[in-house]
PDB file of C-alpha atoms in Angstrom:
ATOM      1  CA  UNK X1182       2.001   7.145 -19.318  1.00  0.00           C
ATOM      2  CA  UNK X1183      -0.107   4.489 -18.867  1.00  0.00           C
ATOM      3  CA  UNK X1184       0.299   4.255 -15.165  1.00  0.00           C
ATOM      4  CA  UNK X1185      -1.795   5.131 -12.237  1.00  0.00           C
ATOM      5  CA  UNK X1186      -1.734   9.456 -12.268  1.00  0.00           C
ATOM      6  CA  UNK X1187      -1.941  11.544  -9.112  1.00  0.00           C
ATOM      7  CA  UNK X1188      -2.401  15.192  -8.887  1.00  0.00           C
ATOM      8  CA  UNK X1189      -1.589  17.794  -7.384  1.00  0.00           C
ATOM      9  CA  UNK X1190       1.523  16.225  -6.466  1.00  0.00           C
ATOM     10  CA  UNK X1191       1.999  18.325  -3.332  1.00  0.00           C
ATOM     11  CA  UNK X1192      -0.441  20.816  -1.799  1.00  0.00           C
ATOM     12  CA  UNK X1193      -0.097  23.224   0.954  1.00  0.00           C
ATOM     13  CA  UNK X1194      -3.121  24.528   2.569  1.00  0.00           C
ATOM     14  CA  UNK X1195      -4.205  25.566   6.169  1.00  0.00           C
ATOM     15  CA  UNK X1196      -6.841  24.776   8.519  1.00  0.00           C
ATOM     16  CA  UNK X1197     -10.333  24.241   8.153  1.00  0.00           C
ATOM     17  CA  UNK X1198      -9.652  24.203   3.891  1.00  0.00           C
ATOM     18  CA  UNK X1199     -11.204  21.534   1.699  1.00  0.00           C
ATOM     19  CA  UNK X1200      -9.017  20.405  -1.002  1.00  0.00           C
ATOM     20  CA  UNK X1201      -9.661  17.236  -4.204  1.00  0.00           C
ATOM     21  CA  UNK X1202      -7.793  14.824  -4.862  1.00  0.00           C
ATOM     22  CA  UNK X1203      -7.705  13.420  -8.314  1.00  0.00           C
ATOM     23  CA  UNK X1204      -6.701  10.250  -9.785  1.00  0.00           C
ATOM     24  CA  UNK X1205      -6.300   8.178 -13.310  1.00  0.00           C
ATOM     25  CA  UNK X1206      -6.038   4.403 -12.696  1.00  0.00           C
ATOM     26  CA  UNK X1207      -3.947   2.131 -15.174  1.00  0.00           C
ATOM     27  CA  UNK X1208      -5.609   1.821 -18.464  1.00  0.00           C
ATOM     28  CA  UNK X1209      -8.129  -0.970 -18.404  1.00  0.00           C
ATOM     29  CA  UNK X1210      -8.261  -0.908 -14.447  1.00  0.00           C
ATOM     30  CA  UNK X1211     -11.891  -0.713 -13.268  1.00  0.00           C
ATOM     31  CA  UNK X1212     -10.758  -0.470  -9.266  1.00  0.00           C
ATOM     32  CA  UNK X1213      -9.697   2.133  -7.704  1.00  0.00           C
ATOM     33  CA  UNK X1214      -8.217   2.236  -3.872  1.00  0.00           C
ATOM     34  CA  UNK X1215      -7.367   5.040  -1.541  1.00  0.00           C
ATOM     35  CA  UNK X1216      -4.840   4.837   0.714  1.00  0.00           C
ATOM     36  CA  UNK X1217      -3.269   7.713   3.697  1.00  0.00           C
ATOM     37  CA  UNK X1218       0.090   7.069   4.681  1.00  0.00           C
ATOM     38  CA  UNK X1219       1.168   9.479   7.626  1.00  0.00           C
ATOM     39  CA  UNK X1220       4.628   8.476   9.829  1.00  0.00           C
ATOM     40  CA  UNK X1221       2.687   7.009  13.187  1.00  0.00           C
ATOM     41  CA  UNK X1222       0.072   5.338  10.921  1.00  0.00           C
ATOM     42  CA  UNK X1223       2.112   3.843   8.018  1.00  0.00           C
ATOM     43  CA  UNK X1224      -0.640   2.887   5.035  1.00  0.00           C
ATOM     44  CA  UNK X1225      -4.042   3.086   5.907  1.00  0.00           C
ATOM     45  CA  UNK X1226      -6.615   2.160   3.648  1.00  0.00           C
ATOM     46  CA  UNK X1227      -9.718   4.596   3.076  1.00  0.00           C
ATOM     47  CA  UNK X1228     -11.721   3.813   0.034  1.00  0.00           C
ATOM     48  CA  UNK X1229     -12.117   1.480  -2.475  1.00  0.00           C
ATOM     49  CA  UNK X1230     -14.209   1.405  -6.137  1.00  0.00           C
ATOM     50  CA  UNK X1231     -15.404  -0.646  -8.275  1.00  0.00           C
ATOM     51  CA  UNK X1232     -16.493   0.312 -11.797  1.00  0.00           C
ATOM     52  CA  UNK X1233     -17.949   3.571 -10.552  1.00  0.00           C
ATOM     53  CA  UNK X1234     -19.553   1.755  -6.961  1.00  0.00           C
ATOM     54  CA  UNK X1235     -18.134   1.955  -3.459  1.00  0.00           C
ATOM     55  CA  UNK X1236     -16.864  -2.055  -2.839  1.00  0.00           C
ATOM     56  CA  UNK X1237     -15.201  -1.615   0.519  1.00  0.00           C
ATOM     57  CA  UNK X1238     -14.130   0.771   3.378  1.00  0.00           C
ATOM     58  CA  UNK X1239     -11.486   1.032   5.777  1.00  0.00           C
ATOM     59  CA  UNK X1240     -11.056   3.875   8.339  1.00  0.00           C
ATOM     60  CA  UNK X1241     -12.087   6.842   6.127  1.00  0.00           C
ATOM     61  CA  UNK X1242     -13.059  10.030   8.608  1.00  0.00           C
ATOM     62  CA  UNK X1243     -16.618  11.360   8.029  1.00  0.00           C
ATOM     63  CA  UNK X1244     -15.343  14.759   6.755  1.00  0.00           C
ATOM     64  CA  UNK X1245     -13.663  12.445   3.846  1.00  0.00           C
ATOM     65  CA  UNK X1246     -15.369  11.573   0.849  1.00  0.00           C
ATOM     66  CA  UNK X1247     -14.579   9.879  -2.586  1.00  0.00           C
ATOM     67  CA  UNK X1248     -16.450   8.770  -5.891  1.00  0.00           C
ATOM     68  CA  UNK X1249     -15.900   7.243  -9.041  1.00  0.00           C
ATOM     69  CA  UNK X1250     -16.546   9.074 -12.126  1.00  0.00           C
ATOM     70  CA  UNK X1251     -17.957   6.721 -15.546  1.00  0.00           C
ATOM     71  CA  UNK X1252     -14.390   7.782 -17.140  1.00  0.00           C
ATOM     72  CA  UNK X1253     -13.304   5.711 -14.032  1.00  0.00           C
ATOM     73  CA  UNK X1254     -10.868   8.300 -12.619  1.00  0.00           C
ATOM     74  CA  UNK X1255     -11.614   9.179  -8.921  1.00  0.00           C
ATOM     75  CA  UNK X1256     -11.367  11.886  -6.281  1.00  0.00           C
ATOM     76  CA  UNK X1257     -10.613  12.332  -2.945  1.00  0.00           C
ATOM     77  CA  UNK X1258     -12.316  15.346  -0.758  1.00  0.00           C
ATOM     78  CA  UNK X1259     -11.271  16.690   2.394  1.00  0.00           C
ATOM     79  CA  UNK X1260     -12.951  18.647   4.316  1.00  0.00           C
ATOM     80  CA  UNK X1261     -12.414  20.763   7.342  1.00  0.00           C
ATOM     81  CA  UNK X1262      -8.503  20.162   7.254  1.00  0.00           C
ATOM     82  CA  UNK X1263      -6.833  19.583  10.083  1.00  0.00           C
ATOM     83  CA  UNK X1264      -2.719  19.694  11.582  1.00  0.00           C
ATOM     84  CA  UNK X1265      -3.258  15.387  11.388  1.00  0.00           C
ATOM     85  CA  UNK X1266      -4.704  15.227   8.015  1.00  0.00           C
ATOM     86  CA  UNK X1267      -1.112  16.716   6.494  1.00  0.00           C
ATOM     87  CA  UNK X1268      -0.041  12.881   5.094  1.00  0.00           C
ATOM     88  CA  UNK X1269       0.740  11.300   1.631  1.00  0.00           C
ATOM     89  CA  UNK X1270      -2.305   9.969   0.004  1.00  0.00           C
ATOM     90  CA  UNK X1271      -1.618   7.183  -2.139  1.00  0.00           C
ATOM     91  CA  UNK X1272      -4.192   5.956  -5.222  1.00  0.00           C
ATOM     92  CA  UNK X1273      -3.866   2.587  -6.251  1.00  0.00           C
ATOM     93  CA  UNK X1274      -6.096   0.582  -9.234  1.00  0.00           C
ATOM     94  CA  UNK X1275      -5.976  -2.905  -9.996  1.00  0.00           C
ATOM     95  CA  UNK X1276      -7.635  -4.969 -12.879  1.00  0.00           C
ATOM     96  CA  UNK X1277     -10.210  -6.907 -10.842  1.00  0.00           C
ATOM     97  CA  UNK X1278     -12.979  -6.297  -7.695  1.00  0.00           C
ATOM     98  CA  UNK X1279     -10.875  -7.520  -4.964  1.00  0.00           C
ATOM     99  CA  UNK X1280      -7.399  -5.854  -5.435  1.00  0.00           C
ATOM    100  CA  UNK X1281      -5.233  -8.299  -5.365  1.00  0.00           C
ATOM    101  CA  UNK X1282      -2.294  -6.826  -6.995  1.00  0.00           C
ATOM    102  CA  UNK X1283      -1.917  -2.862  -6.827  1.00  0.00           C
ATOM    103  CA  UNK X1284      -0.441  -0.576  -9.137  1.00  0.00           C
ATOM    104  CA  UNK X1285       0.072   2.108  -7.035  1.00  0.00           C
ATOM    105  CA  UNK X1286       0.404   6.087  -8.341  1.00  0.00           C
ATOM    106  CA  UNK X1287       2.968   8.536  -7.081  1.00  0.00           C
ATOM    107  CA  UNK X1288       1.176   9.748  -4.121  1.00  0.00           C
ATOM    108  CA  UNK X1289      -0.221  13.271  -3.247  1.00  0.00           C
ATOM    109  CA  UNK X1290       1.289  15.327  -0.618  1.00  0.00           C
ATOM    110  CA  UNK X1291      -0.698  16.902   1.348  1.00  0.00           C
ATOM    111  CA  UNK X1292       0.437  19.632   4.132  1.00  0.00           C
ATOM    112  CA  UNK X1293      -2.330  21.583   6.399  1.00  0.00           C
ATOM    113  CA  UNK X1294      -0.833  24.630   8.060  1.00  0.00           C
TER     114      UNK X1294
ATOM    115  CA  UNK C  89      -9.063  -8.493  14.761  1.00  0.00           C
ATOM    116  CA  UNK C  90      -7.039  -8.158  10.865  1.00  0.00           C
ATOM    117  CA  UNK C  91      -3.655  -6.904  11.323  1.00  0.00           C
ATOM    118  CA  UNK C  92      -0.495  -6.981   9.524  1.00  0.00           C
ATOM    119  CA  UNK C  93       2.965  -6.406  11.790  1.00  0.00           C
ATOM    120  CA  UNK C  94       6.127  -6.215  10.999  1.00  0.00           C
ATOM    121  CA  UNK C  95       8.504  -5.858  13.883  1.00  0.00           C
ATOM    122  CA  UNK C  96      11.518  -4.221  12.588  1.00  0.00           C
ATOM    123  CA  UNK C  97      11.232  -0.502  11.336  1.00  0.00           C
ATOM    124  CA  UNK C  98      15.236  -0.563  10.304  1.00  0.00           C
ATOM    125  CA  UNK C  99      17.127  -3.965   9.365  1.00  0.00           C
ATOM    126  CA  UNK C 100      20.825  -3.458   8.524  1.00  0.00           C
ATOM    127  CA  UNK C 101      23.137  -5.506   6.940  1.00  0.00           C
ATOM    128  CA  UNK C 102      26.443  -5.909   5.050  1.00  0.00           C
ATOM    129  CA  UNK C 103      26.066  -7.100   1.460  1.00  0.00           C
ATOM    130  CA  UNK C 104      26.465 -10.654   1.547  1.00  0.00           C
ATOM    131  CA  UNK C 105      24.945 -11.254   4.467  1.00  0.00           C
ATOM    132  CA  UNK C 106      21.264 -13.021   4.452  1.00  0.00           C
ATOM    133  CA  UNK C 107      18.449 -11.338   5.176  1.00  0.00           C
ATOM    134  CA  UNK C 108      15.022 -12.219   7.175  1.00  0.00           C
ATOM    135  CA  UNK C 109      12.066  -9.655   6.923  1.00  0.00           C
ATOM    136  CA  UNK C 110       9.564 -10.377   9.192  1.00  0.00           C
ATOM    137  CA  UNK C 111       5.713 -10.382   8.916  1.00  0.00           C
ATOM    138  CA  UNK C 112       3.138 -11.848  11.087  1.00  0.00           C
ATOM    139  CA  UNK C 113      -0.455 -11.710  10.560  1.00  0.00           C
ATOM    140  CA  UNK C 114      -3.828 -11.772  12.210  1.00  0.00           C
ATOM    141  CA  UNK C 115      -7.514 -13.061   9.613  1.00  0.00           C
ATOM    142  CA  UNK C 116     -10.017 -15.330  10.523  1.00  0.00           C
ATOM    143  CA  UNK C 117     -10.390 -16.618   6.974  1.00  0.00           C
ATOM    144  CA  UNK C 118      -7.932 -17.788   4.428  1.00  0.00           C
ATOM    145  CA  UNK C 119      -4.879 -15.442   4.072  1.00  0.00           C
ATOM    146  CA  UNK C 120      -3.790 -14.271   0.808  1.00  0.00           C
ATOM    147  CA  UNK C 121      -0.233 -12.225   1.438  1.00  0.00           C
ATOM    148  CA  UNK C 122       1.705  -9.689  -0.948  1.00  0.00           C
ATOM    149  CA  UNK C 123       4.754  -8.215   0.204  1.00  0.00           C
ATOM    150  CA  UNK C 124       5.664  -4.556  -1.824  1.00  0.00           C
ATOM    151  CA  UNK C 125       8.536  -2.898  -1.942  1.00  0.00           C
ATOM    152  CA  UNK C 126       9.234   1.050  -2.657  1.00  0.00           C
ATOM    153  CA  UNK C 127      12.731   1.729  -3.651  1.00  0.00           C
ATOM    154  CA  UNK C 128      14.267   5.321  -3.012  1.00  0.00           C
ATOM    155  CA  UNK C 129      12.193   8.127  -5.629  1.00  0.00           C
ATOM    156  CA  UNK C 130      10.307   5.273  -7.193  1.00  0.00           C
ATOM    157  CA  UNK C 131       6.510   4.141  -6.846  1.00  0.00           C
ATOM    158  CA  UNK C 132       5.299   1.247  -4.622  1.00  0.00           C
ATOM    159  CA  UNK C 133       5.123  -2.123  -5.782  1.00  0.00           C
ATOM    160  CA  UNK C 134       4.687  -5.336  -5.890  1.00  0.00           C
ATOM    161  CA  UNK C 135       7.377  -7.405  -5.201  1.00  0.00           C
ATOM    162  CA  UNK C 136       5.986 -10.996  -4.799  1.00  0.00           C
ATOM    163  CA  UNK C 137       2.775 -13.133  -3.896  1.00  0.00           C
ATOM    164  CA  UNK C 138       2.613 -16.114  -1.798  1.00  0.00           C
ATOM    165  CA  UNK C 139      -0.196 -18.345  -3.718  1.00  0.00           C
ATOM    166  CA  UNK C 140       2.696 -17.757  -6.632  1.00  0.00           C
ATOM    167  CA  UNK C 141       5.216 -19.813  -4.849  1.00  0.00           C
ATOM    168  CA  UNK C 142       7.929 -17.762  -7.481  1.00  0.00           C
ATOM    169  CA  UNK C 143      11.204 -16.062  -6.475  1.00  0.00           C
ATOM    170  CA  UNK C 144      11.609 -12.541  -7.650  1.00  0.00           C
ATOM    171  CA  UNK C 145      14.882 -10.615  -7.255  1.00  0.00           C
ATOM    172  CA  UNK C 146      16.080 -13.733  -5.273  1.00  0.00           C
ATOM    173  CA  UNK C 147      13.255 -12.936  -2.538  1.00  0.00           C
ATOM    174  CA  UNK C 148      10.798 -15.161  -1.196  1.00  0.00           C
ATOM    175  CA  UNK C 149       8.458 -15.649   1.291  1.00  0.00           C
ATOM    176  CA  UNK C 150       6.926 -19.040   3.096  1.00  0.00           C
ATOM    177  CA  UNK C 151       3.353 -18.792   4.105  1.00  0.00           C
ATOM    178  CA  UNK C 152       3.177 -20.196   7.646  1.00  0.00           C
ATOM    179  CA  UNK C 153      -0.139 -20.959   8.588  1.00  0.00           C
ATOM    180  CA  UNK C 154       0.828 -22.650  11.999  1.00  0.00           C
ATOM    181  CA  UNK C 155       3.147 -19.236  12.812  1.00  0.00           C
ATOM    182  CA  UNK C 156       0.750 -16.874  11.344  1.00  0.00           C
ATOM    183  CA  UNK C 157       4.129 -15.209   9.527  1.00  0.00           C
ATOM    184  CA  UNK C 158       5.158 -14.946   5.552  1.00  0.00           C
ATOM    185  CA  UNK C 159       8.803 -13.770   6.347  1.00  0.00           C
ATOM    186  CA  UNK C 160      10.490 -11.857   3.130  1.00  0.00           C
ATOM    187  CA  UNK C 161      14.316 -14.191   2.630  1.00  0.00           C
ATOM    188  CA  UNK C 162      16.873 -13.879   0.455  1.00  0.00           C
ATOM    189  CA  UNK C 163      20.609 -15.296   1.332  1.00  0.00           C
ATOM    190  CA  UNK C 164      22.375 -12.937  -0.217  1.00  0.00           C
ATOM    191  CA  UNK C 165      21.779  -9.138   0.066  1.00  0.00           C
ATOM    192  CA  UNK C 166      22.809  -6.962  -2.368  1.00  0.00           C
ATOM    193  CA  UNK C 167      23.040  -3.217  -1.762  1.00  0.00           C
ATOM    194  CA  UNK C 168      20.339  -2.440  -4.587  1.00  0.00           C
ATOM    195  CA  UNK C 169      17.895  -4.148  -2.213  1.00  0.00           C
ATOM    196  CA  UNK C 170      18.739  -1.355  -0.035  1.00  0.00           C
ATOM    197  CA  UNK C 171      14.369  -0.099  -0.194  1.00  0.00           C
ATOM    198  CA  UNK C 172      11.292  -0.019   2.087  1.00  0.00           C
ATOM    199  CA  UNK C 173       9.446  -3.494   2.527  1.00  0.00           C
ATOM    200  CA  UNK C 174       5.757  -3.877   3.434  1.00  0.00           C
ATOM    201  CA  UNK C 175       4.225  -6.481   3.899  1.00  0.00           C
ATOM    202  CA  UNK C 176       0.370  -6.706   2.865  1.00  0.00           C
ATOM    203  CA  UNK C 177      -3.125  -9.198   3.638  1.00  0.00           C
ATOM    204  CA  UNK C 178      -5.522  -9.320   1.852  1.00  0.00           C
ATOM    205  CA  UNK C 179      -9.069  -8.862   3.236  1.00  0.00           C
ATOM    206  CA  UNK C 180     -12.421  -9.768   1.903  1.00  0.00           C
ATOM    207  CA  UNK C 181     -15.237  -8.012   2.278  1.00  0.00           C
ATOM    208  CA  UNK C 182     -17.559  -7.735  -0.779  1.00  0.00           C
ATOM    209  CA  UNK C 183     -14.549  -5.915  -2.642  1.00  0.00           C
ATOM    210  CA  UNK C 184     -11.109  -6.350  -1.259  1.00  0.00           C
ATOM    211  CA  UNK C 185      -8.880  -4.350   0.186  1.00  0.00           C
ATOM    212  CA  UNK C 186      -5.173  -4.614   1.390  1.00  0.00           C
ATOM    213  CA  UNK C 187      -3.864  -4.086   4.372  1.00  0.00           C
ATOM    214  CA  UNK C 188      -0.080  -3.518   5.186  1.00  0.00           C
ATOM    215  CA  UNK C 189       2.317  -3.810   8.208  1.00  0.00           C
ATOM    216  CA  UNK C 190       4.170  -0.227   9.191  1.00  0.00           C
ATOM    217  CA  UNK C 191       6.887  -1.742   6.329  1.00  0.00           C
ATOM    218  CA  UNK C 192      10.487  -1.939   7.525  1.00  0.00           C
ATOM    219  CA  UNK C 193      13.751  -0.641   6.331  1.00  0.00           C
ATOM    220  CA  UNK C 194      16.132  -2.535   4.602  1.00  0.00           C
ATOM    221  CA  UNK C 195      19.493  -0.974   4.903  1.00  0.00           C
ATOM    222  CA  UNK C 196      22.696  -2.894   2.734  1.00  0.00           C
ATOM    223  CA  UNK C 197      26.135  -1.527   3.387  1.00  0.00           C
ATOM    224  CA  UNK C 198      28.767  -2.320   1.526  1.00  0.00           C
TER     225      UNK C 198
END
């Protein structure tokens, strides 16, 4: 599959818990985006990379962190879990710097307990 | 402020009928909009772009500068379309990154 890859696909955890997030853009994509979608906040956009550098930033909580490995897959951290933080978290990569078409992956599901 | 909204969380419609998906927008600079759609068990995606000016699926969307809106149309609604629609703007900022309206429901009965 030469598609965007998630993993885990769903992950159950509890309070206070840190937990990775992994992701494998589309072959050939050298951007990678991070996106929380919870039901009051619809898509929100976290975090987004460039070839292995943080480009941009959206509304990603301190106790959240990403990078960009040189293989160009990326992870998400969370730290210090919380009841809110139980969401889908979507990874997205595109071809180019300033993501103008998304291939989006399957999405991670995320539940804090 | 940079916002995307779309109005309607359900829309609901007979197949047949035409259908209007709203989308209004708030940038300072030159707006580049997307709208993606997400059918039922499948991925998020693209559905069409408005500097592309093409029709996909027998959707498309009007940039309205003076309105600050890119409605989604198509004038006949088939129940396949039945999916979730978001709407999405495109900010610039050093990299890029897209924004996207709550999305809204598109419901065709039969």
């Amino acid at each position: 599959d030469s598609g965007v890859t998630q993993t885990p696909k769903h992950l159950i955890t509890a309070t206070g818990q840190r937990v990775t997030l992994r992701c494998s853009p589309r072959s050939g994509d050298l951007s990678v985006y991070w996106y929380q979608q919870s039901l009051d906040q619809g898509l929100q956009f976290l975090i987004q990379y460039y070839n292995g550098e943080e480009r941009a930033k959206g509304n990603i909580l301190e106790r959240f962190s990403a990078q960009q490995f040189p293989d160009l897959h990326s992870e998400l951290n969370l730290s210090s879990l919380e009841l809110g933080d139980s969401a889908l978290y979507f990874c997205a990569s595109s071809t180019d710097r300033v993501g103008s078409v998304l291939t989006f992956g399957a999405g991670s599901r995320l539940t804090v307990l | 402020a940079q916002r995307v909204t779309q109005p309607e969380k359900l829309l609901s419609v007979f197949k047949g009928a035409p259908v209007e998906l709203k989308c209004n927008y708030s940038y300072s600079g030159s707006p580049e909009l997307f709208w993606y759609v997400q059918y039922s068990r499948q991925r998020l995606q693209l559905l069409l772009r408005h500097i592309s000016r093409e029709s996909i699926k027998g959707f498309t969307a009007d940039l309205n500068k003076g309105e600050t809106s890119f409605h989604l149309k198509k004038p006949f609604a088939q129940e396949e379309d039945s999916a979730m629609y978001y709407c999405a703007l495109l900010i610039y900022n050093q990299g890029g990154k897209l924004i996207f309206g709550q999305g809204t429901e598109l419901s065709v009965k039969p």
